[in-house]
Short mmCIF file of C-alpha atoms in Angstrom, two decimals:
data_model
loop_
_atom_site.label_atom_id
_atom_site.label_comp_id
_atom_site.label_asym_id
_atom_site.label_seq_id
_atom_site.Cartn_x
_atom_site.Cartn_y
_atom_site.Cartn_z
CA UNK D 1 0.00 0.00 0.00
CA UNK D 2 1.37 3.10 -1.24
CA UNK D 3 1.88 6.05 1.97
CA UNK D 4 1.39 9.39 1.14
CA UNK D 5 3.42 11.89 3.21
CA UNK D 6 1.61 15.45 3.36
CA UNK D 7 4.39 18.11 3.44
CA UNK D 8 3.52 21.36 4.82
CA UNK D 9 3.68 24.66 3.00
CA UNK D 10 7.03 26.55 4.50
CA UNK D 11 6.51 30.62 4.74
CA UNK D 12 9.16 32.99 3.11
CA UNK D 13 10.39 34.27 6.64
CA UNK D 14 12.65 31.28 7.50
CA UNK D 15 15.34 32.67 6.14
CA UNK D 16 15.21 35.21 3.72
CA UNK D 17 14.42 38.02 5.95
CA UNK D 18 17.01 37.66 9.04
CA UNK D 19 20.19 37.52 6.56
CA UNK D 20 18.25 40.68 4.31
CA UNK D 21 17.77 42.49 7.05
CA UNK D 22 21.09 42.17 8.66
CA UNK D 23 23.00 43.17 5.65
CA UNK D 24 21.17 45.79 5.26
CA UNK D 25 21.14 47.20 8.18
CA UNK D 26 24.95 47.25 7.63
CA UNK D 27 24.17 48.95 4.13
CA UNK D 28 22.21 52.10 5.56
CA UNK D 29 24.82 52.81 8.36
CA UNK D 30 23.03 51.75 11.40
CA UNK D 31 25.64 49.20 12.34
CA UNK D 32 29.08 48.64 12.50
CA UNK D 33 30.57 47.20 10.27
CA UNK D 34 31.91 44.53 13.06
CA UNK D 35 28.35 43.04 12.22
CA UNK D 36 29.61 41.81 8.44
CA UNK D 37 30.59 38.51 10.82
CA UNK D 38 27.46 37.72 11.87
CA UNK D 39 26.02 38.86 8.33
CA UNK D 40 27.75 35.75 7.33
CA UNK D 41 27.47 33.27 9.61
CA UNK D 42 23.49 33.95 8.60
CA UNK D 43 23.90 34.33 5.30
CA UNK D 44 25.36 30.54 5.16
CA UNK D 45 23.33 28.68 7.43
CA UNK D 46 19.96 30.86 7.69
CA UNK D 47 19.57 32.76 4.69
CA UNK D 48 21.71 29.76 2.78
CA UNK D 49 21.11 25.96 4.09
CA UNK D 50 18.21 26.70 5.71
CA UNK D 51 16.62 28.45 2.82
CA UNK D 52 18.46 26.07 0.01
CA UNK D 53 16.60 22.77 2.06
CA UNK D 54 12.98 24.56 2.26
CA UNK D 55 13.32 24.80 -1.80
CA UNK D 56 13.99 21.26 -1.97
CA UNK D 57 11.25 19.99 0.52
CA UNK D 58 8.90 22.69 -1.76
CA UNK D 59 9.60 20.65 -4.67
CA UNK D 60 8.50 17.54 -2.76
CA UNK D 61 5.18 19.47 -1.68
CA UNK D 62 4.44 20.25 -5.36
CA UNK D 63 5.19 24.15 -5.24
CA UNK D 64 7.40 25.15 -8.07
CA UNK D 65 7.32 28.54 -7.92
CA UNK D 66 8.41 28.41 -4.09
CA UNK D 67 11.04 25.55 -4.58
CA UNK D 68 12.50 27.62 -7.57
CA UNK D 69 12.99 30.84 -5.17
CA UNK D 70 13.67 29.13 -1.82
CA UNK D 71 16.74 27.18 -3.31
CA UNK D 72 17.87 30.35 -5.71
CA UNK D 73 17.92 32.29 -2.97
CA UNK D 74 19.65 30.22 -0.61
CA UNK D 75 22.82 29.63 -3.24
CA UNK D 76 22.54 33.13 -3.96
CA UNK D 77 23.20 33.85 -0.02
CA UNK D 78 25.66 31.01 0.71
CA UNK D 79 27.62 32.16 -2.71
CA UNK D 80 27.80 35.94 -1.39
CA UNK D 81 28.40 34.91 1.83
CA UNK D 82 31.57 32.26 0.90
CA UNK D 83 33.06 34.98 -1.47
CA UNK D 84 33.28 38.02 0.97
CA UNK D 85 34.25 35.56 3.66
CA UNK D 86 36.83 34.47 0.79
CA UNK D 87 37.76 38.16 0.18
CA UNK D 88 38.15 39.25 3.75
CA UNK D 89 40.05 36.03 4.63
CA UNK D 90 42.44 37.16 2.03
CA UNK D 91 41.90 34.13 0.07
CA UNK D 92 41.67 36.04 -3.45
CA UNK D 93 41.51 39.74 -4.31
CA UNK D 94 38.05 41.40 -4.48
CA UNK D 95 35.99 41.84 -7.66
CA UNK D 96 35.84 45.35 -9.28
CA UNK D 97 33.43 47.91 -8.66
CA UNK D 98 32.14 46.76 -12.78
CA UNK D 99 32.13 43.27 -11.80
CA UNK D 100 30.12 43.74 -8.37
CA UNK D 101 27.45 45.96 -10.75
CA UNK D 102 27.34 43.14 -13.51
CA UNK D 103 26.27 40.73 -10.78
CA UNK D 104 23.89 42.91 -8.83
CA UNK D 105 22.10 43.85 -12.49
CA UNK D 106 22.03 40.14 -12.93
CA UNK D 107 20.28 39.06 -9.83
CA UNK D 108 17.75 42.06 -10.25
CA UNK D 109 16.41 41.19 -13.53
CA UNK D 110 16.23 37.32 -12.29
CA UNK D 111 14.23 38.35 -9.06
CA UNK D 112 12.05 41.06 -11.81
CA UNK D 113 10.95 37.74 -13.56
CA UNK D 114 9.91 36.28 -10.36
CA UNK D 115 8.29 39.33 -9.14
CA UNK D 116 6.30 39.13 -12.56
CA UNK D 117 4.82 35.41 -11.48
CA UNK D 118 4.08 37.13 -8.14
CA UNK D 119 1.45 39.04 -9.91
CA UNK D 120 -0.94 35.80 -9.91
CA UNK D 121 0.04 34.49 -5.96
CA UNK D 122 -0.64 37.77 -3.92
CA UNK D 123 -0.18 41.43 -3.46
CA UNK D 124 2.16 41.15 -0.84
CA UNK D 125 4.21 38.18 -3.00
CA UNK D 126 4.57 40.91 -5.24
CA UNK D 127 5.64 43.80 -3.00
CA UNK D 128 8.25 41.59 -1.27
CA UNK D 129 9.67 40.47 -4.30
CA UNK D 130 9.45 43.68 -6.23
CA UNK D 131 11.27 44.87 -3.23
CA UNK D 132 14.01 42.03 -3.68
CA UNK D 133 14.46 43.66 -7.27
CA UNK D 134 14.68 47.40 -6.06
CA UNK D 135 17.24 46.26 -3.75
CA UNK D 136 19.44 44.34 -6.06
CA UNK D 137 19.70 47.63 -8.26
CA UNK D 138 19.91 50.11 -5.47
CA UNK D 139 23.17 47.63 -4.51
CA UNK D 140 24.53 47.84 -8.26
CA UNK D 141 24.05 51.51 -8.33
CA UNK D 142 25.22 51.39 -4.69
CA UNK D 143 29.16 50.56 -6.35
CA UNK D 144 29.17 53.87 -7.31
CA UNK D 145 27.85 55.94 -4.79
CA UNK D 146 27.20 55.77 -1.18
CA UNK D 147 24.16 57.43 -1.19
CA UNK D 148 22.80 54.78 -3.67
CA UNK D 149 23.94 51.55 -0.85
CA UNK D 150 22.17 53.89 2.11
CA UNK D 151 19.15 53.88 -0.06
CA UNK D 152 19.08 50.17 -0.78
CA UNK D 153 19.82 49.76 2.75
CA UNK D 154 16.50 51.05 3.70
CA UNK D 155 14.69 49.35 0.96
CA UNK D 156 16.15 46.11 2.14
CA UNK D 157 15.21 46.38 5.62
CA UNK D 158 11.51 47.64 4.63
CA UNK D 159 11.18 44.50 2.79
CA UNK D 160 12.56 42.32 5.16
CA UNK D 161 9.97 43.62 7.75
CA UNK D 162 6.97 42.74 4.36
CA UNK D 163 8.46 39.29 4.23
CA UNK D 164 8.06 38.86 7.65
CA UNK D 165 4.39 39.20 7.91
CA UNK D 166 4.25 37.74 4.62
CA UNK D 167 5.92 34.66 6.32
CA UNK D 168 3.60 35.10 9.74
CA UNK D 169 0.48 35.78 7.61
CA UNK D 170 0.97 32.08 6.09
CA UNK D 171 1.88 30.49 9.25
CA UNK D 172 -0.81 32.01 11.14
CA UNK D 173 -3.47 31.46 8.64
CA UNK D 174 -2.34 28.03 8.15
CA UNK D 175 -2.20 26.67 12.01
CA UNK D 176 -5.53 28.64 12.99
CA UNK D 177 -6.74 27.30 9.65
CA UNK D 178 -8.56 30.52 8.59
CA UNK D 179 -7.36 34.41 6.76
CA UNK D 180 -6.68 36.04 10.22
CA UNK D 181 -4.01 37.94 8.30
CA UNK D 182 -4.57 39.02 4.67
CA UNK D 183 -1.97 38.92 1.92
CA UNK D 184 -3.91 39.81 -0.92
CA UNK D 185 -4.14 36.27 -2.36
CA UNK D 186 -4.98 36.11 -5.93
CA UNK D 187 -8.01 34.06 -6.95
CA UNK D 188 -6.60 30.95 -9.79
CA UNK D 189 -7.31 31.53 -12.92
CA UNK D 190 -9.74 29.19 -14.31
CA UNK D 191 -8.46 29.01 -17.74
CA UNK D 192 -7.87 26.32 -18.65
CA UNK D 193 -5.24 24.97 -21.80
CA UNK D 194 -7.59 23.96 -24.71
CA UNK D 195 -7.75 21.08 -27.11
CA UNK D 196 -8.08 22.11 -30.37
CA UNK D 197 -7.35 19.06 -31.59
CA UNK D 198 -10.76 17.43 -29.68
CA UNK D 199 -13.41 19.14 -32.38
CA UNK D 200 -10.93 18.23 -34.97
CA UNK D 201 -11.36 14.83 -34.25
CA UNK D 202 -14.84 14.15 -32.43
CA UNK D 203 -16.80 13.75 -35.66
CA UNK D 204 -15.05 10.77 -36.13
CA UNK D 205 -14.52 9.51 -32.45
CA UNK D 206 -18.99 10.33 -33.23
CA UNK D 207 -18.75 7.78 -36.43
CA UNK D 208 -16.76 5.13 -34.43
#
């Protein structure tokens, strides 16, 4: 007999938040930057493992969108967090100001597309992620002027704080099994993929 396992749904405030928020507190100036230690140790095991292993048990649950940014996200965070680490242990010299933009830009239009999907899950999906974007550009600009990093700073802790409800919302909805906290979930679509090959071929399905 076959045993079916039912895997819960795991919110977005795991891990994404704690390691956002503490480098970006770093980013606006509010800390010193003595805290770029424990930035990393959560950027590896929270914002990394942890994160990387909720995309992976997502896939098992059936949620593609959420195993596809849980485990991006996570090897985005422990691959920042191994190459400053890297850096600061004097292991290689650091990339250029050009190369640090390149890879910001890059990660921004990635987490644009996802923010686009986020447009069918819910309006805070979409402000979290859209966030996640702003950020990622605010840090690219952010290699060329301080004022730009301060601003991302800011950004990044707002949104850490939007995917923290966004995270309790879920959890909270889902244990007291009810919408005690609303996200702005999206109704599905109904649409649904057509045949066009079933009136091509009923008339003679009809004569059979």
């Amino acid at each position: 007999m076959a045993i079916i396992a039912k895997i819960a749904t795991l919110p977005p405030w795991d891990s994404l938040p704690s390691a956002l928020r503490l480098s970006c507190i770093e980013n606006a100036g509010i800390s010193s930057g003595h805290m770029l230690n424990l930035v990393l140790a959560h950027g590896i095991f929270y914002g990394g493992c942890s994160q990387f292993a909720a995309g992976m048990w997502e896939f098992a649950a059936n949620n593609i969108f959420g195993a596809s940014a849980f485990s991006t996200f996570g090897a985005f965070w422990i691959s920042l967090s191994v190459y400053i680490w890297a850096h600061e242990g004097k292991l290689y010299e650091m990339a250029s100001e050009l190369d640090m933009t390149i890879f910001f830009c890059i990660w921004g239009v990635f987490v644009t597309m996802f923010t686009l999907i986020t447009t069918r899950i819910s309006q805070v999906h979409f402000m979290v992620f859209g966030g996640v974007a702003a950020l990622f550009f605010l840090l690219a600009m952010g290699e060329h002027s301080a004022a730009m990093k301060k601003c991302g700073g800011y950004v990044g802790i707002a949104t850490g704080a939007l995917a923290i409800y966004l995270g309790y919302a879920q959890l909270l909805n889902e244990v007291w099994k009810g919408n005690y906290l609303s996200i702005g979930a999206r109704k599905p679509s109904n649409n649904k993929p057509v045949n066009k090959n079933k009136d091509k071929y009923s008339d003679v399905e009809d004569l059979e």
